[in-house]
């Protein structure tokens, strides 16, 4: 082998790690959730990877999944991406244009142009995903949700049970995911595409874990990030002398994170009539971290000097959002740096 060929072979076999760039990040619609996932306000989900989002019922999974499309529609780095929404549950019946914008309505697609338009079985899902991949165009694919998928084996067994009282029909989805989810990782990376699988939590019989999920271990193992959500509290307002629910505070934990390696938890307010309250959550974060002080209903901002109630402050920063995001990023970085172990590096 010539020296040129030997050098070329060595270069090709060398492992390369590409630095994470803001341009390659897709925002979740929540600055705090972005920071919890990537450490950057710019986005939560890095192009070319698969993400697993498991949560309690009504804890904001679908809202965040659809908000990702809205954020991509605003981001020129995703201008060529297809928006694939595989609504297995057929549960997102809200006015998409009102909450997520006209651009999302124009670009949102089902995974198939023929029946069934959305996946019904786990086999459908991987066939649809393979068809999308084969077109060779980058995409954002949200499966909502994995729990609602059946399997061809389950359907066949159920039909047999209708006429014969034999056995029980177990779920073959876990086995199918185990053999197929890893096969999409390479194509996702090649296309710079993003796959987000939403999943429902279930009660666990494990004394050490209060909740579990369906679909098997492979869904967790191959995910770049695992997100777990639950309702922390309800947002209420007194109207006509009665407490009325306006939304929820979703508590989202980044339990596994291959982007930063950090386990972080954030609170994300989601209003039924508005969606994710990003600015409100940042205001609450700065108050909670004692960057801004609160006395009674009034919040004091030191620089520039400003005093206002929370709702008024939110309206002020709607026109100064970049300034607020920069401050939240700065405070987040300071907290992360304070959590670092300051020792001499063993490996140079």
XYZ file of C-alpha atoms in Angstrom, residues 4 60 124 181 263 268 302 304 313-314 343 346:
12
model
C -0.863 8.216 0.076
C -47.966 19.176 27.318
C -47.071 1.185 9.510
C -35.417 1.861 15.717
C -29.965 15.773 34.163
C -43.000 25.203 31.438
C -32.488 46.207 38.596
C -32.570 48.909 33.620
C -43.619 42.783 32.799
C -44.424 40.019 30.320
C -9.932 20.317 39.459
C -6.485 14.319 34.076
